[in-house]
Amino acid sequence: MSRSMLSFGAALLLLSASADPAPAHTFGAAGAGLVEGALHPLGGWDHLLAMLAVGVWAAQLGGRAVWTAPSAFVGGLLLGAIIGMSGIELVAVETGILASLVVVGLLIALAIRLPLAGGLALVALFGLVHGHAHGTELPETAAPLLYAAGFVTASILLHLTGVALGTAARHYALPLLPRLGGGAVAAAGVLGLVLG
């Protein structure tokens, strides 16, 4: 991993800070499909930070967690999207999204190593609430499969970016960077909960 990957990650974080902090996303024009779905996770800082953080935490854990943690999140994301698209309401979805930032941020900041099964279940639960938000915000005229393919693809790319950032920090023996980033993510979640 090179300095350009770290620069790319820093640019993504800066973009997320300038993204609309409202929970609802503005991407979703009539006839929305693959592109609009792919833009959807980028339209809210909460989704963007959570997906990057899951990737960083997976890299921090290493081993099988590098691919199983993001996969668990994506599995939960798909299930949540199906539930949301079906019109089934879940309670406190926005609170769950912000709580995911607090928890995953603290896992990174404190370098907590959960048992793999417990960590995967937790990440899948967070994926479920994020997916539910995506599913309920599906534009009426959207092609559901294309829209879902778009936000799943974007989510996977964000996870991979987080994994690359976490791996680069390990490679260059900079363990403090992810921990500081995790603390910032947790603080953003707490701020969102307090202001929301």
PDB file of N, CA and C in Angstrom, residues 67-130:
ATOM      1  N   TRP A  67     -11.974 -10.392   5.012  1.00  0.00           N
ATOM      2  CA  TRP A  67     -13.061 -10.552   4.045  1.00  0.00           C
ATOM      3  C   TRP A  67     -14.386 -10.920   4.690  1.00  0.00           C
ATOM      4  N   THR A  68     -14.382 -11.567   5.865  1.00  0.00           N
ATOM      5  CA  THR A  68     -15.660 -11.986   6.453  1.00  0.00           C
ATOM      6  C   THR A  68     -16.429 -10.822   7.080  1.00  0.00           C
ATOM      7  N   ALA A  69     -15.733  -9.850   7.672  1.00  0.00           N
ATOM      8  CA  ALA A  69     -16.449  -8.722   8.287  1.00  0.00           C
ATOM      9  C   ALA A  69     -17.169  -7.881   7.234  1.00  0.00           C
ATOM     10  N   PRO A  70     -16.487  -7.457   6.151  1.00  0.00           N
ATOM     11  CA  PRO A  70     -17.225  -6.737   5.110  1.00  0.00           C
ATOM     12  C   PRO A  70     -18.336  -7.591   4.477  1.00  0.00           C
ATOM     13  N   SER A  71     -18.091  -8.893   4.329  1.00  0.00           N
ATOM     14  CA  SER A  71     -19.119  -9.770   3.749  1.00  0.00           C
ATOM     15  C   SER A  71     -20.344  -9.847   4.649  1.00  0.00           C
ATOM     16  N   ALA A  72     -20.123  -9.908   5.961  1.00  0.00           N
ATOM     17  CA  ALA A  72     -21.252  -9.939   6.899  1.00  0.00           C
ATOM     18  C   ALA A  72     -22.045  -8.645   6.815  1.00  0.00           C
ATOM     19  N   PHE A  73     -21.347  -7.523   6.708  1.00  0.00           N
ATOM     20  CA  PHE A  73     -22.039  -6.242   6.586  1.00  0.00           C
ATOM     21  C   PHE A  73     -22.882  -6.226   5.315  1.00  0.00           C
ATOM     22  N   VAL A  74     -22.306  -6.659   4.196  1.00  0.00           N
ATOM     23  CA  VAL A  74     -23.030  -6.649   2.922  1.00  0.00           C
ATOM     24  C   VAL A  74     -24.220  -7.603   2.976  1.00  0.00           C
ATOM     25  N   GLY A  75     -24.066  -8.762   3.629  1.00  0.00           N
ATOM     26  CA  GLY A  75     -25.204  -9.669   3.786  1.00  0.00           C
ATOM     27  C   GLY A  75     -26.326  -9.022   4.569  1.00  0.00           C
ATOM     28  N   GLY A  76     -25.986  -8.356   5.679  1.00  0.00           N
ATOM     29  CA  GLY A  76     -26.986  -7.633   6.452  1.00  0.00           C
ATOM     30  C   GLY A  76     -27.587  -6.492   5.658  1.00  0.00           C
ATOM     31  N   LEU A  77     -26.765  -5.817   4.861  1.00  0.00           N
ATOM     32  CA  LEU A  77     -27.217  -4.715   4.012  1.00  0.00           C
ATOM     33  C   LEU A  77     -28.292  -5.195   3.039  1.00  0.00           C
ATOM     34  N   LEU A  78     -28.039  -6.328   2.394  1.00  0.00           N
ATOM     35  CA  LEU A  78     -29.018  -6.865   1.442  1.00  0.00           C
ATOM     36  C   LEU A  78     -30.319  -7.263   2.131  1.00  0.00           C
ATOM     37  N   LEU A  79     -30.216  -7.929   3.272  1.00  0.00           N
ATOM     38  CA  LEU A  79     -31.418  -8.320   4.008  1.00  0.00           C
ATOM     39  C   LEU A  79     -32.205  -7.089   4.450  1.00  0.00           C
ATOM     40  N   GLY A  80     -31.498  -6.087   4.975  1.00  0.00           N
ATOM     41  CA  GLY A  80     -32.161  -4.861   5.396  1.00  0.00           C
ATOM     42  C   GLY A  80     -32.820  -4.141   4.242  1.00  0.00           C
ATOM     43  N   ALA A  81     -32.169  -4.129   3.082  1.00  0.00           N
ATOM     44  CA  ALA A  81     -32.745  -3.481   1.900  1.00  0.00           C
ATOM     45  C   ALA A  81     -34.022  -4.181   1.461  1.00  0.00           C
ATOM     46  N   ILE A  82     -34.015  -5.509   1.495  1.00  0.00           N
ATOM     47  CA  ILE A  82     -35.228  -6.265   1.124  1.00  0.00           C
ATOM     48  C   ILE A  82     -36.359  -5.944   2.089  1.00  0.00           C
ATOM     49  N   ILE A  83     -36.036  -5.888   3.378  1.00  0.00           N
ATOM     50  CA  ILE A  83     -37.046  -5.557   4.388  1.00  0.00           C
ATOM     51  C   ILE A  83     -37.586  -4.150   4.135  1.00  0.00           C
ATOM     52  N   GLY A  84     -36.673  -3.198   3.893  1.00  0.00           N
ATOM     53  CA  GLY A  84     -37.088  -1.825   3.644  1.00  0.00           C
ATOM     54  C   GLY A  84     -37.899  -1.669   2.381  1.00  0.00           C
ATOM     55  N   MET A  85     -37.490  -2.332   1.298  1.00  0.00           N
ATOM     56  CA  MET A  85     -38.223  -2.259   0.036  1.00  0.00           C
ATOM     57  C   MET A  85     -39.590  -2.910   0.145  1.00  0.00           C
ATOM     58  N   SER A  86     -39.730  -3.840   1.083  1.00  0.00           N
ATOM     59  CA  SER A  86     -41.015  -4.515   1.291  1.00  0.00           C
ATOM     60  C   SER A  86     -41.985  -3.660   2.100  1.00  0.00           C
ATOM     61  N   GLY A  87     -41.515  -2.529   2.596  1.00  0.00           N
ATOM     62  CA  GLY A  87     -42.379  -1.646   3.370  1.00  0.00           C
ATOM     63  C   GLY A  87     -42.488  -2.016   4.836  1.00  0.00           C
ATOM     64  N   ILE A  88     -41.647  -2.937   5.296  1.00  0.00           N
ATOM     65  CA  ILE A  88     -41.667  -3.337   6.704  1.00  0.00           C
ATOM     66  C   ILE A  88     -40.838  -2.326   7.496  1.00  0.00           C
ATOM     67  N   GLU A  89     -41.471  -1.730   8.497  1.00  0.00           N
ATOM     68  CA  GLU A  89     -40.797  -0.721   9.320  1.00  0.00           C
ATOM     69  C   GLU A  89     -39.947  -1.389  10.401  1.00  0.00           C
ATOM     70  N   LEU A  90     -38.813  -0.798  10.667  1.00  0.00           N
ATOM     71  CA  LEU A  90     -37.976  -1.173  11.805  1.00  0.00           C
ATOM     72  C   LEU A  90     -37.882   0.046  12.709  1.00  0.00           C
ATOM     73  N   VAL A  91     -37.796  -0.182  13.996  1.00  0.00           N
ATOM     74  CA  VAL A  91     -37.717   0.943  14.916  1.00  0.00           C
ATOM     75  C   VAL A  91     -36.280   1.451  15.017  1.00  0.00           C
ATOM     76  N   ALA A  92     -36.143   2.747  15.195  1.00  0.00           N
ATOM     77  CA  ALA A  92     -34.870   3.411  15.497  1.00  0.00           C
ATOM     78  C   ALA A  92     -33.762   3.103  14.492  1.00  0.00           C
ATOM     79  N   VAL A  93     -34.085   3.122  13.204  1.00  0.00           N
ATOM     80  CA  VAL A  93     -33.082   2.827  12.183  1.00  0.00           C
ATOM     81  C   VAL A  93     -31.974   3.877  12.189  1.00  0.00           C
ATOM     82  N   GLU A  94     -32.344   5.148  12.216  1.00  0.00           N
ATOM     83  CA  GLU A  94     -31.318   6.197  12.210  1.00  0.00           C
ATOM     84  C   GLU A  94     -30.449   6.127  13.469  1.00  0.00           C
ATOM     85  N   THR A  95     -31.070   5.802  14.605  1.00  0.00           N
ATOM     86  CA  THR A  95     -30.296   5.634  15.834  1.00  0.00           C
ATOM     87  C   THR A  95     -29.329   4.463  15.682  1.00  0.00           C
ATOM     88  N   GLY A  96     -29.782   3.380  15.061  1.00  0.00           N
ATOM     89  CA  GLY A  96     -28.920   2.220  14.823  1.00  0.00           C
ATOM     90  C   GLY A  96     -27.756   2.547  13.909  1.00  0.00           C
ATOM     91  N   ILE A  97     -28.009   3.386  12.902  1.00  0.00           N
ATOM     92  CA  ILE A  97     -26.937   3.787  11.979  1.00  0.00           C
ATOM     93  C   ILE A  97     -25.874   4.584  12.728  1.00  0.00           C
ATOM     94  N   LEU A  98     -26.320   5.547  13.527  1.00  0.00           N
ATOM     95  CA  LEU A  98     -25.366   6.358  14.290  1.00  0.00           C
ATOM     96  C   LEU A  98     -24.664   5.520  15.359  1.00  0.00           C
ATOM     97  N   ALA A  99     -25.392   4.586  15.961  1.00  0.00           N
ATOM     98  CA  ALA A  99     -24.786   3.694  16.952  1.00  0.00           C
ATOM     99  C   ALA A  99     -23.709   2.825  16.304  1.00  0.00           C
ATOM    100  N   SER A 100     -23.913   2.461  15.038  1.00  0.00           N
ATOM    101  CA  SER A 100     -22.893   1.667  14.348  1.00  0.00           C
ATOM    102  C   SER A 100     -21.587   2.441  14.252  1.00  0.00           C
ATOM    103  N   LEU A 101     -21.672   3.752  14.057  1.00  0.00           N
ATOM    104  CA  LEU A 101     -20.455   4.572  14.016  1.00  0.00           C
ATOM    105  C   LEU A 101     -19.754   4.575  15.364  1.00  0.00           C
ATOM    106  N   VAL A 102     -20.555   4.735  16.422  1.00  0.00           N
ATOM    107  CA  VAL A 102     -19.976   4.770  17.769  1.00  0.00           C
ATOM    108  C   VAL A 102     -19.283   3.440  18.077  1.00  0.00           C
ATOM    109  N   VAL A 103     -19.978   2.344  17.848  1.00  0.00           N
ATOM    110  CA  VAL A 103     -19.438   1.026  18.222  1.00  0.00           C
ATOM    111  C   VAL A 103     -18.230   0.644  17.374  1.00  0.00           C
ATOM    112  N   VAL A 104     -18.357   0.736  16.045  1.00  0.00           N
ATOM    113  CA  VAL A 104     -17.224   0.341  15.195  1.00  0.00           C
ATOM    114  C   VAL A 104     -16.061   1.307  15.395  1.00  0.00           C
ATOM    115  N   GLY A 105     -16.368   2.592  15.569  1.00  0.00           N
ATOM    116  CA  GLY A 105     -15.303   3.556  15.848  1.00  0.00           C
ATOM    117  C   GLY A 105     -14.539   3.208  17.113  1.00  0.00           C
ATOM    118  N   LEU A 106     -15.270   2.828  18.162  1.00  0.00           N
ATOM    119  CA  LEU A 106     -14.609   2.437  19.415  1.00  0.00           C
ATOM    120  C   LEU A 106     -13.842   1.124  19.273  1.00  0.00           C
ATOM    121  N   LEU A 107     -14.386   0.186  18.496  1.00  0.00           N
ATOM    122  CA  LEU A 107     -13.660  -1.066  18.259  1.00  0.00           C
ATOM    123  C   LEU A 107     -12.289  -0.784  17.643  1.00  0.00           C
ATOM    124  N   ILE A 108     -12.263   0.172  16.709  1.00  0.00           N
ATOM    125  CA  ILE A 108     -10.994   0.540  16.069  1.00  0.00           C
ATOM    126  C   ILE A 108     -10.107   1.308  17.040  1.00  0.00           C
ATOM    127  N   ALA A 109     -10.688   2.334  17.678  1.00  0.00           N
ATOM    128  CA  ALA A 109      -9.905   3.216  18.549  1.00  0.00           C
ATOM    129  C   ALA A 109      -9.260   2.462  19.704  1.00  0.00           C
ATOM    130  N   LEU A 110      -9.988   1.476  20.236  1.00  0.00           N
ATOM    131  CA  LEU A 110      -9.483   0.723  21.381  1.00  0.00           C
ATOM    132  C   LEU A 110      -8.839  -0.600  20.970  1.00  0.00           C
ATOM    133  N   ALA A 111      -8.764  -0.837  19.638  1.00  0.00           N
ATOM    134  CA  ALA A 111      -8.189  -2.075  19.087  1.00  0.00           C
ATOM    135  C   ALA A 111      -8.801  -3.306  19.753  1.00  0.00           C
ATOM    136  N   ILE A 112     -10.126  -3.335  19.816  1.00  0.00           N
ATOM    137  CA  ILE A 112     -10.839  -4.449  20.453  1.00  0.00           C
ATOM    138  C   ILE A 112     -10.976  -5.601  19.472  1.00  0.00           C
ATOM    139  N   ARG A 113     -10.625  -6.781  19.950  1.00  0.00           N
ATOM    140  CA  ARG A 113     -10.733  -7.996  19.141  1.00  0.00           C
ATOM    141  C   ARG A 113     -11.854  -8.859  19.712  1.00  0.00           C
ATOM    142  N   LEU A 114     -13.010  -8.790  19.088  1.00  0.00           N
ATOM    143  CA  LEU A 114     -14.132  -9.636  19.491  1.00  0.00           C
ATOM    144  C   LEU A 114     -13.936 -11.037  18.929  1.00  0.00           C
ATOM    145  N   PRO A 115     -14.567 -12.041  19.545  1.00  0.00           N
ATOM    146  CA  PRO A 115     -14.585 -13.358  18.886  1.00  0.00           C
ATOM    147  C   PRO A 115     -15.188 -13.183  17.490  1.00  0.00           C
ATOM    148  N   LEU A 116     -14.659 -13.884  16.522  1.00  0.00           N
ATOM    149  CA  LEU A 116     -15.054 -13.670  15.134  1.00  0.00           C
ATOM    150  C   LEU A 116     -16.562 -13.773  14.939  1.00  0.00           C
ATOM    151  N   ALA A 117     -17.199 -14.800  15.491  1.00  0.00           N
ATOM    152  CA  ALA A 117     -18.647 -14.972  15.296  1.00  0.00           C
ATOM    153  C   ALA A 117     -19.428 -13.786  15.870  1.00  0.00           C
ATOM    154  N   GLY A 118     -19.036 -13.323  17.051  1.00  0.00           N
ATOM    155  CA  GLY A 118     -19.707 -12.179  17.657  1.00  0.00           C
ATOM    156  C   GLY A 118     -19.495 -10.907  16.859  1.00  0.00           C
ATOM    157  N   GLY A 119     -18.277 -10.700  16.387  1.00  0.00           N
ATOM    158  CA  GLY A 119     -17.977  -9.529  15.571  1.00  0.00           C
ATOM    159  C   GLY A 119     -18.751  -9.528  14.267  1.00  0.00           C
ATOM    160  N   LEU A 120     -18.857 -10.701  13.643  1.00  0.00           N
ATOM    161  CA  LEU A 120     -19.594 -10.796  12.378  1.00  0.00           C
ATOM    162  C   LEU A 120     -21.089 -10.547  12.589  1.00  0.00           C
ATOM    163  N   ALA A 121     -21.635 -11.072  13.695  1.00  0.00           N
ATOM    164  CA  ALA A 121     -23.054 -10.844  13.992  1.00  0.00           C
ATOM    165  C   ALA A 121     -23.321  -9.360  14.224  1.00  0.00           C
ATOM    166  N   LEU A 122     -22.428  -8.703  14.928  1.00  0.00           N
ATOM    167  CA  LEU A 122     -22.580  -7.278  15.202  1.00  0.00           C
ATOM    168  C   LEU A 122     -22.525  -6.471  13.906  1.00  0.00           C
ATOM    169  N   VAL A 123     -21.552  -6.762  13.068  1.00  0.00           N
ATOM    170  CA  VAL A 123     -21.405  -6.054  11.805  1.00  0.00           C
ATOM    171  C   VAL A 123     -22.598  -6.319  10.886  1.00  0.00           C
ATOM    172  N   ALA A 124     -23.091  -7.547  10.882  1.00  0.00           N
ATOM    173  CA  ALA A 124     -24.268  -7.870  10.064  1.00  0.00           C
ATOM    174  C   ALA A 124     -25.491  -7.087  10.542  1.00  0.00           C
ATOM    175  N   LEU A 125     -25.641  -6.942  11.850  1.00  0.00           N
ATOM    176  CA  LEU A 125     -26.746  -6.150  12.401  1.00  0.00           C
ATOM    177  C   LEU A 125     -26.644  -4.697  11.946  1.00  0.00           C
ATOM    178  N   PHE A 126     -25.435  -4.149  11.982  1.00  0.00           N
ATOM    179  CA  PHE A 126     -25.254  -2.781  11.512  1.00  0.00           C
ATOM    180  C   PHE A 126     -25.539  -2.675  10.013  1.00  0.00           C
ATOM    181  N   GLY A 127     -25.130  -3.682   9.248  1.00  0.00           N
ATOM    182  CA  GLY A 127     -25.452  -3.706   7.827  1.00  0.00           C
ATOM    183  C   GLY A 127     -26.953  -3.715   7.597  1.00  0.00           C
ATOM    184  N   LEU A 128     -27.674  -4.435   8.452  1.00  0.00           N
ATOM    185  CA  LEU A 128     -29.138  -4.518   8.334  1.00  0.00           C
ATOM    186  C   LEU A 128     -29.784  -3.137   8.454  1.00  0.00           C
ATOM    187  N   VAL A 129     -29.373  -2.343   9.443  1.00  0.00           N
ATOM    188  CA  VAL A 129     -30.011  -1.031   9.604  1.00  0.00           C
ATOM    189  C   VAL A 129     -29.618  -0.086   8.470  1.00  0.00           C
ATOM    190  N   HIS A 130     -28.365  -0.167   8.024  1.00  0.00           N
ATOM    191  CA  HIS A 130     -27.966   0.660   6.883  1.00  0.00           C
ATOM    192  C   HIS A 130     -28.744   0.241   5.632  1.00  0.00           C
TER     193      HIS A 130
END
